[in-house]
CSV table of C-alpha atoms in Angstrom, one decimal:
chain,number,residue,atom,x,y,z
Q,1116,UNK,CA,-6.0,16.2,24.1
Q,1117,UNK,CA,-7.6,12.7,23.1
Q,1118,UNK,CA,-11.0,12.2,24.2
Q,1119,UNK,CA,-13.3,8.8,23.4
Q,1120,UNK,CA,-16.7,8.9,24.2
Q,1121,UNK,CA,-18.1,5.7,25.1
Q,1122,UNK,CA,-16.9,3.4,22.1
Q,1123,UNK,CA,-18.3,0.4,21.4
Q,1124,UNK,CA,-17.3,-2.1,18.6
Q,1125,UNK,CA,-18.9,-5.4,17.6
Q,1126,UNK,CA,-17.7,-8.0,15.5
Q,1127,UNK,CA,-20.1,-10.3,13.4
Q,1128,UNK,CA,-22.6,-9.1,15.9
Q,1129,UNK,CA,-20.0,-10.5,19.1
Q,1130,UNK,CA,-19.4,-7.6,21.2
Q,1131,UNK,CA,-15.9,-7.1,21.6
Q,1132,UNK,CA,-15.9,-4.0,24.2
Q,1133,UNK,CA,-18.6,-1.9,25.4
Q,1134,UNK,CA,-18.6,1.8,26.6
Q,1135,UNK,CA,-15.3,2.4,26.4
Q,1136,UNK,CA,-14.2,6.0,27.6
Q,1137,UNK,CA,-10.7,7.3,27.6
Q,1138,UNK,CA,-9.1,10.9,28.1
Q,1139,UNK,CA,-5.7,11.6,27.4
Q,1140,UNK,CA,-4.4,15.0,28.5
Q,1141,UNK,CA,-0.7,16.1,27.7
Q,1142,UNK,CA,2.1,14.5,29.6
Q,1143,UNK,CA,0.3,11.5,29.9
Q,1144,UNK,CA,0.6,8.3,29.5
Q,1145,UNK,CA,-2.3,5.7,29.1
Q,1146,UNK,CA,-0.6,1.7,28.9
Q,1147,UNK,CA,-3.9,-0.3,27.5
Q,1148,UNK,CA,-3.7,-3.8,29.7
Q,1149,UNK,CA,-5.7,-7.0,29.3
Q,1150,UNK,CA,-5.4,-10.8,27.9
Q,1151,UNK,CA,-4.9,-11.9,24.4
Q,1152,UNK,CA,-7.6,-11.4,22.2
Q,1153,UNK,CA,-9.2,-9.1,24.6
Q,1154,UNK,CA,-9.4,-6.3,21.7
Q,1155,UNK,CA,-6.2,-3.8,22.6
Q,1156,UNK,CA,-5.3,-3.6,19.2
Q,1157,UNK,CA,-9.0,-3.4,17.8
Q,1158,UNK,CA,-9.2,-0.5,20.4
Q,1159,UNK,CA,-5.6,1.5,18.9
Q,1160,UNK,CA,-7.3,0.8,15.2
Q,1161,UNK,CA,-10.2,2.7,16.5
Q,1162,UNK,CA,-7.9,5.4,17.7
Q,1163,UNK,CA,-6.7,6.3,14.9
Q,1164,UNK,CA,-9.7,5.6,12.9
Q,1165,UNK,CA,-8.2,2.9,10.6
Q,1166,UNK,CA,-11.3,1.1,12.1
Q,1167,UNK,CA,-14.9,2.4,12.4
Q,1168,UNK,CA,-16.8,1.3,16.0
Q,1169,UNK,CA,-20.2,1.0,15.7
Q,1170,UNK,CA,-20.9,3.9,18.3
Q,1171,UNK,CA,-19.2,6.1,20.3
Q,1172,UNK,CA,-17.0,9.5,18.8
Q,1173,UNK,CA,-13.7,10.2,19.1
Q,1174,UNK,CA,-11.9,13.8,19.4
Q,1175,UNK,CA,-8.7,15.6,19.2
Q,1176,UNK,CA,-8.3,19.0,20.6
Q,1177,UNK,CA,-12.3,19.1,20.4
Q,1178,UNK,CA,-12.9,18.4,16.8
Q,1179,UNK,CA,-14.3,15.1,15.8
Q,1180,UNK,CA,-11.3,13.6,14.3
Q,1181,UNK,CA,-13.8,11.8,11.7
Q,1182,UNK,CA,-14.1,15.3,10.0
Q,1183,UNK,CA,-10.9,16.3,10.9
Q,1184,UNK,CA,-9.2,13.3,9.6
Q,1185,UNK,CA,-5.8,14.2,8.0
Q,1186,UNK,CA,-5.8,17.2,10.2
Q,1187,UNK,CA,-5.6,14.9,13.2
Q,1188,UNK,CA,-3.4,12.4,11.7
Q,1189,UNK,CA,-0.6,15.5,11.2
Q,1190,UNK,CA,-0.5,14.8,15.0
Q,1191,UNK,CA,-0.5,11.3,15.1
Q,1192,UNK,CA,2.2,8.1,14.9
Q,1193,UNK,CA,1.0,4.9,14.6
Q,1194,UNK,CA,3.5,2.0,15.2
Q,1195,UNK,CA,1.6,-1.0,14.5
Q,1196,UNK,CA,2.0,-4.3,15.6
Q,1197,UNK,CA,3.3,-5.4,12.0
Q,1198,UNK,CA,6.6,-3.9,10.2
Q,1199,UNK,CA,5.8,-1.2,7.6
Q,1200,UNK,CA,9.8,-0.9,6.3
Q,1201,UNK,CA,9.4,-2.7,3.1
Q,1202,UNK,CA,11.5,-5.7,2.7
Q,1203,UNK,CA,13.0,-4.5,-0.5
Q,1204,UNK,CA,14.8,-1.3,0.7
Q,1205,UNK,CA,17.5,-0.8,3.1
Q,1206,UNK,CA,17.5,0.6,6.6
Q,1207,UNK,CA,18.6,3.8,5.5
Q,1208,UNK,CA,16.4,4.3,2.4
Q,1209,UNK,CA,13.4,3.2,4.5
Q,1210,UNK,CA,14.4,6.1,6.3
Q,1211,UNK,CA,14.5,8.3,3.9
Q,1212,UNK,CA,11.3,7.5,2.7
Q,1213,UNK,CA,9.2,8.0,5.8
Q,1214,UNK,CA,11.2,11.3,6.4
Q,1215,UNK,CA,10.1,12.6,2.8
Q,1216,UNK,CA,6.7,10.9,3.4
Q,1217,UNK,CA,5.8,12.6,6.8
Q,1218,UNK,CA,7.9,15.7,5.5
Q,1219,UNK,CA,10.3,15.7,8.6
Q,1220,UNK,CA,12.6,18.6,9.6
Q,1221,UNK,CA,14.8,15.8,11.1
Q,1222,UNK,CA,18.6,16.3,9.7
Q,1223,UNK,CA,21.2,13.8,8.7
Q,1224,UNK,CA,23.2,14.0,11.6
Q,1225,UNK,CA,20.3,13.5,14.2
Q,1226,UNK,CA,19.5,9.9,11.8
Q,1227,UNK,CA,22.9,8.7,12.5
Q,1228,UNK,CA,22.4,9.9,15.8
Q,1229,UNK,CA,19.4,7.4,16.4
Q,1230,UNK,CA,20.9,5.3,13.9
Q,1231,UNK,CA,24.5,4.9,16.7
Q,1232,UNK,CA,21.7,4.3,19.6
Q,1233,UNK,CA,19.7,1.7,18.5
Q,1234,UNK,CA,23.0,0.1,17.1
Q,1235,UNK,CA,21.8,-0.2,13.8
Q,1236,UNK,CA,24.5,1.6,12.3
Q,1237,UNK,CA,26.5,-1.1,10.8
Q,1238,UNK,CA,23.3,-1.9,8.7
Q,1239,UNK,CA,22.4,0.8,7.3
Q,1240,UNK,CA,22.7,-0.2,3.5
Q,1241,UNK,CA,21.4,-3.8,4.6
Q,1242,UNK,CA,18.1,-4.9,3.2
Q,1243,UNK,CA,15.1,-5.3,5.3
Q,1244,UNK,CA,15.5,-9.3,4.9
Q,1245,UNK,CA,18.5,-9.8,6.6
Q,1246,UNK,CA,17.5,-8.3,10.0
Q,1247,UNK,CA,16.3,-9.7,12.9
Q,1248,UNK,CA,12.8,-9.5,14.1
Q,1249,UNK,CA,14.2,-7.6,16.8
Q,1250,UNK,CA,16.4,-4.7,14.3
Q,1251,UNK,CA,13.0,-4.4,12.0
Q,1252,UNK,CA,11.2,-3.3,15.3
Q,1253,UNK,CA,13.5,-0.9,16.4
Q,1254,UNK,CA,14.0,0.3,12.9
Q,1255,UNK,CA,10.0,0.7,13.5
Q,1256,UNK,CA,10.5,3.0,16.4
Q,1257,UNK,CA,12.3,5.3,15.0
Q,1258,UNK,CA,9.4,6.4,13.1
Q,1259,UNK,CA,8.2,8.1,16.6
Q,1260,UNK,CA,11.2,10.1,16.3
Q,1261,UNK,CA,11.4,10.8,12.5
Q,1262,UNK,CA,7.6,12.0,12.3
Q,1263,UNK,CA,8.0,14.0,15.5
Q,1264,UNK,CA,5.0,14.4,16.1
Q,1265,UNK,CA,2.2,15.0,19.7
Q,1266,UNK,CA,0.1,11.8,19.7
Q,1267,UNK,CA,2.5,8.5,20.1
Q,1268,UNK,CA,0.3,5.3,19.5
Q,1269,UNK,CA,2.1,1.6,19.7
Q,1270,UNK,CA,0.9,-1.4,19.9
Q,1271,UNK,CA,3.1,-3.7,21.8
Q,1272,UNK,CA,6.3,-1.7,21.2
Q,1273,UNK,CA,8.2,-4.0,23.6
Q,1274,UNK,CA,7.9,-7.4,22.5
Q,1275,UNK,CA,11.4,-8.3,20.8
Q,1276,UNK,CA,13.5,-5.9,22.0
Q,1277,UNK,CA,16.4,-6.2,24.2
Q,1278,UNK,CA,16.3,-4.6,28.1
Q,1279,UNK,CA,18.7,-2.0,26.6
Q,1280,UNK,CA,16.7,-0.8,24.2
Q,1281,UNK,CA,13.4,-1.6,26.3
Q,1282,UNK,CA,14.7,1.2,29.0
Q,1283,UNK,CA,15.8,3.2,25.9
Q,1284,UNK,CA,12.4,3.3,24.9
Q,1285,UNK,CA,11.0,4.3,28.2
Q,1286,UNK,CA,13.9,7.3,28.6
Q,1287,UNK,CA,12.3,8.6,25.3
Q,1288,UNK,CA,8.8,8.1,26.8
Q,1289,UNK,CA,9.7,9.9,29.6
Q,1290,UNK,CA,11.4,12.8,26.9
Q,1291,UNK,CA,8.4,13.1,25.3
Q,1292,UNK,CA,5.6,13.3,27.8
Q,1293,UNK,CA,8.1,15.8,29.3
Q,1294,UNK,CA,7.6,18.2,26.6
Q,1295,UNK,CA,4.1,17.8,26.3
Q,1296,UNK,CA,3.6,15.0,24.6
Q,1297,UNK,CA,1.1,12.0,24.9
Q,1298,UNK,CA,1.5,8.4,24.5
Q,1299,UNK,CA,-1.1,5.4,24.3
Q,1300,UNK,CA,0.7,1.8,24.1
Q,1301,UNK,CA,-0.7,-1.3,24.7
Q,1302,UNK,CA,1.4,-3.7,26.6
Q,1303,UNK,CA,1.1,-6.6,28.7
Q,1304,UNK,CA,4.1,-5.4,30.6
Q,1305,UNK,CA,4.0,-2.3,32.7
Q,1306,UNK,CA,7.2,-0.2,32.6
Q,1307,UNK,CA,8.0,2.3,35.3
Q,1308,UNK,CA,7.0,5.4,33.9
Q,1309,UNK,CA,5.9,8.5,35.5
Q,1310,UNK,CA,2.2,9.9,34.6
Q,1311,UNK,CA,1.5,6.4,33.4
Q,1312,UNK,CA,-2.2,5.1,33.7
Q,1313,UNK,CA,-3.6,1.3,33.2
Q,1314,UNK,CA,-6.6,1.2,31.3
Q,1315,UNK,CA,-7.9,-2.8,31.9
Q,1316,UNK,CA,-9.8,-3.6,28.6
Q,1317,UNK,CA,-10.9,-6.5,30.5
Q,1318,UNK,CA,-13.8,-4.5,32.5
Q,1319,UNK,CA,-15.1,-3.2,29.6
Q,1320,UNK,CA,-15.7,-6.6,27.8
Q,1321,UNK,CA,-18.9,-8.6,27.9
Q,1322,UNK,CA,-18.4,-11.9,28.0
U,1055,UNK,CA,3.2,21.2,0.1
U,1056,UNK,CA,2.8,18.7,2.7
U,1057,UNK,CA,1.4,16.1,0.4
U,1058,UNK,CA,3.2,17.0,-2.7
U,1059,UNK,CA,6.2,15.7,-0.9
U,1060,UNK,CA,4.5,12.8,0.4
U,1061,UNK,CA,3.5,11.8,-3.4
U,1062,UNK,CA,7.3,12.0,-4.6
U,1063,UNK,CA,8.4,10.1,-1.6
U,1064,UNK,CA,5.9,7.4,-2.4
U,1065,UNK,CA,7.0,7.8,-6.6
U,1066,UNK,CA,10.5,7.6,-6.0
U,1067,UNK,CA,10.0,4.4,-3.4
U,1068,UNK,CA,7.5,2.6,-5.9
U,1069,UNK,CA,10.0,3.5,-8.7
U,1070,UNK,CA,12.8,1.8,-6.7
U,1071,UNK,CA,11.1,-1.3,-5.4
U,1072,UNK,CA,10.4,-2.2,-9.0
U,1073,UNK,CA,13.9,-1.4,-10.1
U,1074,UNK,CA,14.8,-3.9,-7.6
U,1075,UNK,CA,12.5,-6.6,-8.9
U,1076,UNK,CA,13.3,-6.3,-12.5
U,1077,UNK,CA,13.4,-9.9,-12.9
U,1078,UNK,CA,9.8,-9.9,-12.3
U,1079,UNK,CA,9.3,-7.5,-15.4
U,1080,UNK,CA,11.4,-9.5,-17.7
U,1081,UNK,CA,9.7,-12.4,-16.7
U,1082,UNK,CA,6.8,-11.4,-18.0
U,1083,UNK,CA,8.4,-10.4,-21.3
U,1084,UNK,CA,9.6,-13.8,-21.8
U,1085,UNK,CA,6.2,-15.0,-21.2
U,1086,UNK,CA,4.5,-13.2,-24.0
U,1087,UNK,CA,7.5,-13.7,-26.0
U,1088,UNK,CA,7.4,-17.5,-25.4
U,1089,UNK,CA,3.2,-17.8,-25.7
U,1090,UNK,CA,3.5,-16.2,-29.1
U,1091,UNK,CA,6.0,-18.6,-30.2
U,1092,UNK,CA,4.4,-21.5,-29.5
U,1093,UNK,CA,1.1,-20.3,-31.0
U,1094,UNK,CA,3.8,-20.2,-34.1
U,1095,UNK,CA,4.4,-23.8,-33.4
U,1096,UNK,CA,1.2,-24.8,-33.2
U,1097,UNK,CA,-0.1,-23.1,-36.2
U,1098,UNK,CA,2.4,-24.1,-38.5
U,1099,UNK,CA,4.4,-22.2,-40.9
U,1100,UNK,CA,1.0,-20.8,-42.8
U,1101,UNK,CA,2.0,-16.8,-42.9
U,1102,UNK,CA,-1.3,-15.8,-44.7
U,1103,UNK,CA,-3.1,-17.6,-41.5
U,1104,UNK,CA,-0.6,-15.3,-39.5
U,1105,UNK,CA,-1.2,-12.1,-40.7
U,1106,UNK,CA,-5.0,-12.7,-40.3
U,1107,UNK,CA,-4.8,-13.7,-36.7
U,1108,UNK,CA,-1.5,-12.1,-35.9
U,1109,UNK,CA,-3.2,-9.2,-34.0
U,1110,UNK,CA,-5.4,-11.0,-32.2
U,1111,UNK,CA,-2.8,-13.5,-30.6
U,1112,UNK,CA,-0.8,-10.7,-29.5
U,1113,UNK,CA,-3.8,-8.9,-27.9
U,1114,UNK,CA,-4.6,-12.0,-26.1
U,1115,UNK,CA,-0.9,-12.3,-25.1
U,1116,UNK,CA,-0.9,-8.7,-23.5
U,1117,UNK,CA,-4.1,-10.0,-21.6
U,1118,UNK,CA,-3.0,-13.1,-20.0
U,1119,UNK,CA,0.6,-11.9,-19.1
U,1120,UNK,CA,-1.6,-8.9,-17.6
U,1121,UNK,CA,-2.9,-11.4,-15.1
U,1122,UNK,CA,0.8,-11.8,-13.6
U,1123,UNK,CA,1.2,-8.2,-12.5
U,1124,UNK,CA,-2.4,-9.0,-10.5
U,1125,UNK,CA,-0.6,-9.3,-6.8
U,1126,UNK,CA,2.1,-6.2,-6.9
U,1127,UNK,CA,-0.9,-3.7,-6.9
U,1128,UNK,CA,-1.9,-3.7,-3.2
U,1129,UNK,CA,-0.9,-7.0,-1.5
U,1130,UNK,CA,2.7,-6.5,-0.2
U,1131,UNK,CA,1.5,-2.9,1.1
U,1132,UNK,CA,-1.5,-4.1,2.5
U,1133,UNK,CA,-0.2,-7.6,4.3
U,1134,UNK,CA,2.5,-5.2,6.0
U,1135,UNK,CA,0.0,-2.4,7.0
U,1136,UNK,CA,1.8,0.5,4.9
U,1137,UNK,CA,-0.9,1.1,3.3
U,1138,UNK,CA,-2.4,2.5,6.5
U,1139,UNK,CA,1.2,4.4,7.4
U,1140,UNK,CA,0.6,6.1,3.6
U,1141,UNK,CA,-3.1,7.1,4.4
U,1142,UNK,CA,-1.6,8.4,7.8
U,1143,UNK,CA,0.6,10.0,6.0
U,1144,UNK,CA,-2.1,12.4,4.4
U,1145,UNK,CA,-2.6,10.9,0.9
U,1146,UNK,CA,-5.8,9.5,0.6
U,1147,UNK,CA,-6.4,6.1,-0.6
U,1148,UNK,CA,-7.5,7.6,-4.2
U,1149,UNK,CA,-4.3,9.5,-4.6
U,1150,UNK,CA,-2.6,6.1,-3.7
U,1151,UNK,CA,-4.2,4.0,-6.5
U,1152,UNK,CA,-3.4,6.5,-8.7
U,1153,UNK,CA,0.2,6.8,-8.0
U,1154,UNK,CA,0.1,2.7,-8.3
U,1155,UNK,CA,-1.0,2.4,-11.4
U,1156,UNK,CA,0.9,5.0,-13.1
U,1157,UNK,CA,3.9,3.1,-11.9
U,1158,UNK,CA,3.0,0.2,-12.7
U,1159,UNK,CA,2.1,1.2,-16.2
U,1160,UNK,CA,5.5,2.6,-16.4
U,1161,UNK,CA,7.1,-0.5,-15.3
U,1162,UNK,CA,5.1,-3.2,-16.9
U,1163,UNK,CA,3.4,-1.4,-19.5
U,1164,UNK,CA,5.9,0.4,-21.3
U,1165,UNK,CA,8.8,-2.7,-22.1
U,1166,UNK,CA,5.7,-3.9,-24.3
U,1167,UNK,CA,6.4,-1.0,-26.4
U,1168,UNK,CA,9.8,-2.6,-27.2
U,1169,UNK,CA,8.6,-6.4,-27.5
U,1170,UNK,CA,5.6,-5.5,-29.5
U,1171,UNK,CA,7.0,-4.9,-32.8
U,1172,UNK,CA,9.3,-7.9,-32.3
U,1173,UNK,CA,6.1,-10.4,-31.8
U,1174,UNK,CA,4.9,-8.4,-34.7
U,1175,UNK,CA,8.4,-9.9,-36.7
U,1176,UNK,CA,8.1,-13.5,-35.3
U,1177,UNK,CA,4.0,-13.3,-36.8
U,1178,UNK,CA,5.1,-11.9,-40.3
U,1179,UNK,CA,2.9,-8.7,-39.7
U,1180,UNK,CA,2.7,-6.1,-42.3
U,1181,UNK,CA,4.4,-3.1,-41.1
U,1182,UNK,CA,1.1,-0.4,-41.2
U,1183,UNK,CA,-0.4,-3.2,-39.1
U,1184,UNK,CA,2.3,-3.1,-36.6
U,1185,UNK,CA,2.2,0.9,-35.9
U,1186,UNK,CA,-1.9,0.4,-35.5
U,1187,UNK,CA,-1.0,-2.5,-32.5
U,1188,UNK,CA,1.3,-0.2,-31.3
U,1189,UNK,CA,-1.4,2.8,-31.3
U,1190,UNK,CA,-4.4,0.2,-30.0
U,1191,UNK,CA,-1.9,-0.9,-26.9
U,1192,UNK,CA,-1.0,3.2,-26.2
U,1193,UNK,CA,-4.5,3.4,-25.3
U,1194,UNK,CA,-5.4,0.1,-24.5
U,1195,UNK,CA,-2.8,-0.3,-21.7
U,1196,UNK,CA,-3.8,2.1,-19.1
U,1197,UNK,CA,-7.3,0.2,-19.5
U,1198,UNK,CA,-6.1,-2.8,-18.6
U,1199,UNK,CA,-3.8,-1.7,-15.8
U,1200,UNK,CA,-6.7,0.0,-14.3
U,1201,UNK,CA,-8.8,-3.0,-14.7
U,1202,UNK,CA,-5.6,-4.8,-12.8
U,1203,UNK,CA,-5.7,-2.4,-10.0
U,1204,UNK,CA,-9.4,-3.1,-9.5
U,1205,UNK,CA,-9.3,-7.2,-9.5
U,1206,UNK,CA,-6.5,-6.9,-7.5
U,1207,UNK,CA,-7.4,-4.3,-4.4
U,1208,UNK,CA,-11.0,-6.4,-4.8
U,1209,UNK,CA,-8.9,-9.6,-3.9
U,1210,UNK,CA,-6.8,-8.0,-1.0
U,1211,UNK,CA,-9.1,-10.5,1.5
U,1212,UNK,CA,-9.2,-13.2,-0.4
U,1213,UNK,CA,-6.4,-15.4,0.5
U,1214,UNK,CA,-7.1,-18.5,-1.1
U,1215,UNK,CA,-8.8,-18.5,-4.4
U,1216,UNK,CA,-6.1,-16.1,-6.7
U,1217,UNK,CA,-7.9,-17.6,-10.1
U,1218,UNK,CA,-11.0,-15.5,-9.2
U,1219,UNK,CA,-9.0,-12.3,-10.0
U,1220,UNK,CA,-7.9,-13.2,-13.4
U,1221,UNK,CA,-11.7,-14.3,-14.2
U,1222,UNK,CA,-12.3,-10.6,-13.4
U,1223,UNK,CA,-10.3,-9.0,-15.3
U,1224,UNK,CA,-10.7,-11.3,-18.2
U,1225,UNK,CA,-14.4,-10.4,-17.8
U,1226,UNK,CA,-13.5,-6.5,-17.8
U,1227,UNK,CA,-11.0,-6.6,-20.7
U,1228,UNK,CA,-13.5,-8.0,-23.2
U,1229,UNK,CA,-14.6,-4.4,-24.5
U,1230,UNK,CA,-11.0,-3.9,-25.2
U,1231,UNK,CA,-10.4,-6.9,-27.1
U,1232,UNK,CA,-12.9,-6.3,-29.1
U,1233,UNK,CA,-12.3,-2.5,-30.3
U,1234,UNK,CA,-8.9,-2.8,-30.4
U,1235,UNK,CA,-8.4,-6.4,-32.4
U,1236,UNK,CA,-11.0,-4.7,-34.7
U,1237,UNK,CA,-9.3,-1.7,-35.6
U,1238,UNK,CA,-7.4,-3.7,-38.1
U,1239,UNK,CA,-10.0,-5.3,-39.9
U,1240,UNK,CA,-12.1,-2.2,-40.1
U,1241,UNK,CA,-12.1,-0.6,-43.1
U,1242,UNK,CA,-10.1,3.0,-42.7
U,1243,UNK,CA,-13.3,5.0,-41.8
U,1244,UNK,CA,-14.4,3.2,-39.0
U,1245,UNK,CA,-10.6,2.8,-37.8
U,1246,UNK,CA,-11.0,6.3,-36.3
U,1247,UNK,CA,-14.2,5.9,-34.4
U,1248,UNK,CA,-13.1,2.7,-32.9
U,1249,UNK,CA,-10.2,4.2,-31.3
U,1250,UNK,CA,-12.2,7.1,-30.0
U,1251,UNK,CA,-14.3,4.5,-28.7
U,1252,UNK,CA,-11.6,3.0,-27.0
U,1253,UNK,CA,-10.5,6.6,-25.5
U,1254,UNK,CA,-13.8,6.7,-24.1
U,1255,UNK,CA,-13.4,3.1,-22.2
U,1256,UNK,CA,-9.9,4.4,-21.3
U,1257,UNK,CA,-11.1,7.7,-19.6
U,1258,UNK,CA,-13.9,5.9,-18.2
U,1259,UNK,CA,-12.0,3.7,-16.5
U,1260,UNK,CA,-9.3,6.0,-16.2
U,1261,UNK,CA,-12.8,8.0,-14.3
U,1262,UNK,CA,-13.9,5.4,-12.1
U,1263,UNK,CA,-11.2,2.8,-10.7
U,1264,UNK,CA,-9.7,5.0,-8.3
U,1265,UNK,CA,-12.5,5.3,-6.5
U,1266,UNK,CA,-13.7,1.6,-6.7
U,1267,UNK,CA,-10.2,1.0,-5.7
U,1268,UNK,CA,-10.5,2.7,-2.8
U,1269,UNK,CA,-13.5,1.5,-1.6
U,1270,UNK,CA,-12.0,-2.2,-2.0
U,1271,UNK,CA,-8.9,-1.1,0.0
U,1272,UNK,CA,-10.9,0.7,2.4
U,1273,UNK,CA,-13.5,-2.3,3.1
U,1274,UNK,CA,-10.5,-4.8,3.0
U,1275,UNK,CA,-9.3,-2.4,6.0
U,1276,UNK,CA,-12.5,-2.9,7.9
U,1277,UNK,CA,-13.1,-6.7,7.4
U,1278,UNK,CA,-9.1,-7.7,8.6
């Protein structure tokens, strides 16, 4: 379970939110809402501590994940808003490497598997380069199943993709919160998802 | 065994993204190649002159094409935010700068072994001489790669001015200059304590720039 306790983060002394609280139970889903530079990915940063707010705690399972760090990062995925596949390696050896890197049980066959789904199979020895901004974020997504791991966090995992795909990803949303799972996206569309919550940045902003 | 896994997977994907950019590597080469010939050319065919200042050119040489390697320490990982994915991945950011610099010593360091000895040919130096540049830059090199990694994760939020991180580490490398361009004037006493003095700038360094590497990454983090 992810608990925040009223978070607060400034910016060159401009508040950006204020008192933000959020509790994410298992099988839940929390879709963070609100207008363009309203702070939504400021607020998944501070999630997963890659940014530090100026008061408030955070916790995972009860433990402040600030002395817990890497112990609550063994539960976490982070799909950021930017690509991480590096441009010089192929699909298949960025997969590879995040499979090694997050020392995933997942086996060849299951790879092609995902591989077949997202239709990404005929590029597999392709260079990051040549794809389309819409290929490098799926090839993104399939982090959330290589790492297999509790804690799904994604900011704006829809933008780009194709309805297919968008109702793929929402199947595999609906998977994962089924088996316990917990997911925290920010999007400025809402998908029909059971167990899905909005949380409207915009009431916690002072403007 | 979690994050012994994770530091080969990062090794072997290091290893592999500067296989793919070799050209950068032997560009380089044929810049220190090319600034030591046209210090020939501009000097003249004096040898005597050459074997005096021989070392020193080629010292300077290692320095400047140095400054090239400045943005494949951090940037491309950083711009891209897999930095963050590898400190998710439960490496810390210490371990990572580590890992970096070892490869790129491997990778940009090590050809120099090769290229040395023929700069040495194209300056007419004496053959003793040559295995004592070769011994200065063994120990010498991981100095100045570290001092590399430090200019360039302090100029991961600096977009605009690049220059400033070559003043840096031309600022940092002057200690090695000095010790290691004097080993060959020294006379054959002092040879020995200037290279142990040079081991203790190495493991200094060695000591200190993963952790003010760090910090720069970490801060850089903060401040996007």
């Amino acid at each position: 379970m992810l608990l925040a306790n009223n978070i607060s983060f400034y910016r060159n002394n401009n508040i950006i939110f204020k008192d933000v609280s959020l509790a994410l139970p298992p099988q839940k889903i929390i879709n963070i809402t609100g207008a363009n530079g309203i702070g939504k990915t400021t607020l998944l940063k501070i999630l997963t501590h890659v940014l530090i707010p100026k008061k408030g705690n955070i916790f995972w399972n009860g433990k402040n994940i600030k002395k817990n760090l890497f112990n609550y990062y063994k539960d976490v995925t982070f799909v950021m808003d930017k690509q991480t596949s590096n441009i010089n390696l192929s699909v298949i050896e960025n997969i590879f490497f995040w499979k090694k890197l997050f020392s995933s049980i997942i086996s060849k066959k299951e790879i092609d598997a995902i591989l077949d789904l997202l239709s990404l199979d005929n590029y597999r020895n392709t260079p990051i380069n040549y794809l389309s901004n819409g290929e490098i974020k799926k090839l993104e997504l399939t982090r959330l199943v290589i790492e297999q791991k509790k804690l799904w966090m994604l900011d704006e995992p829809y933008i780009g993709l194709d309805i297919e795909t968008i109702n793929l990803l929402n199947e595999t949303f609906i998977n994962h919160t089924k088996s316990g799972g917990m997911i925290i996206f920010s999007s400025h569309y809402v998908p029909d998802i059971p167990n899905i919550e909005n949380l409207q940045l915009e009431n916690y902003a002072q403007r | 065994m979690h994050s012994v896994n994770s530091i080969l997977a990062l090794f072997y994907r290091e290893l592999k993204i500067s296989y793919r950019n070799f050209s950068d590597i032997l560009s380089i080469l044929m810049f220190f190649l090319l600034g030591i010939l046209i210090f020939v050319f501009s000097i003249g065919p004096n040898t005597e002159i050459f074997n005096e200042i021989g070392i020193g050119v080629i010292w300077t040489l290692i320095l400047l094409s140095n400054n090239l390697s400045l943005r494949k320490f951090y940037q491309n990982d950083f711009n891209d935010g897999s930095i963050i994915l590898l400190h998710m991945s439960g490496l810390s950011y210490e371990l990572i700068v580590l890992i970096k610099i070892m490869i790129i010593w491997i990778f940009l360091q090590l050809p120099f072994f090769i290229i040395i000895p023929l700069a040495a040919i194209l300056l007419n130096i004496e053959l003793p001489n040559v295995n004592l540049i070769l011994i200065s830059f063994l120990i010498g090199s991981p100095i100045l790669t570290s001092i590399a990694s430090i200019s360039g994760s302090m100029n991961l939020l600096n977009q605009r001015n690049f220059a400033i991180g070559s003043v840096i580490i031309m600022i940092l490398s002057i200690p090695i200059i000095i010790f290691s361009v004097g080993i060959i004037n020294a006379s054959e006493e002092i040879v020995r304590a200037q290279l142990q003095i040079l081991i203790g700038i190495l493991f200094f360094f060695l000591a200190i720039t993963p952790w003010v590497s760090a910090a720069c990454i970490k801060l850089a983090i903060q401040n996007k």
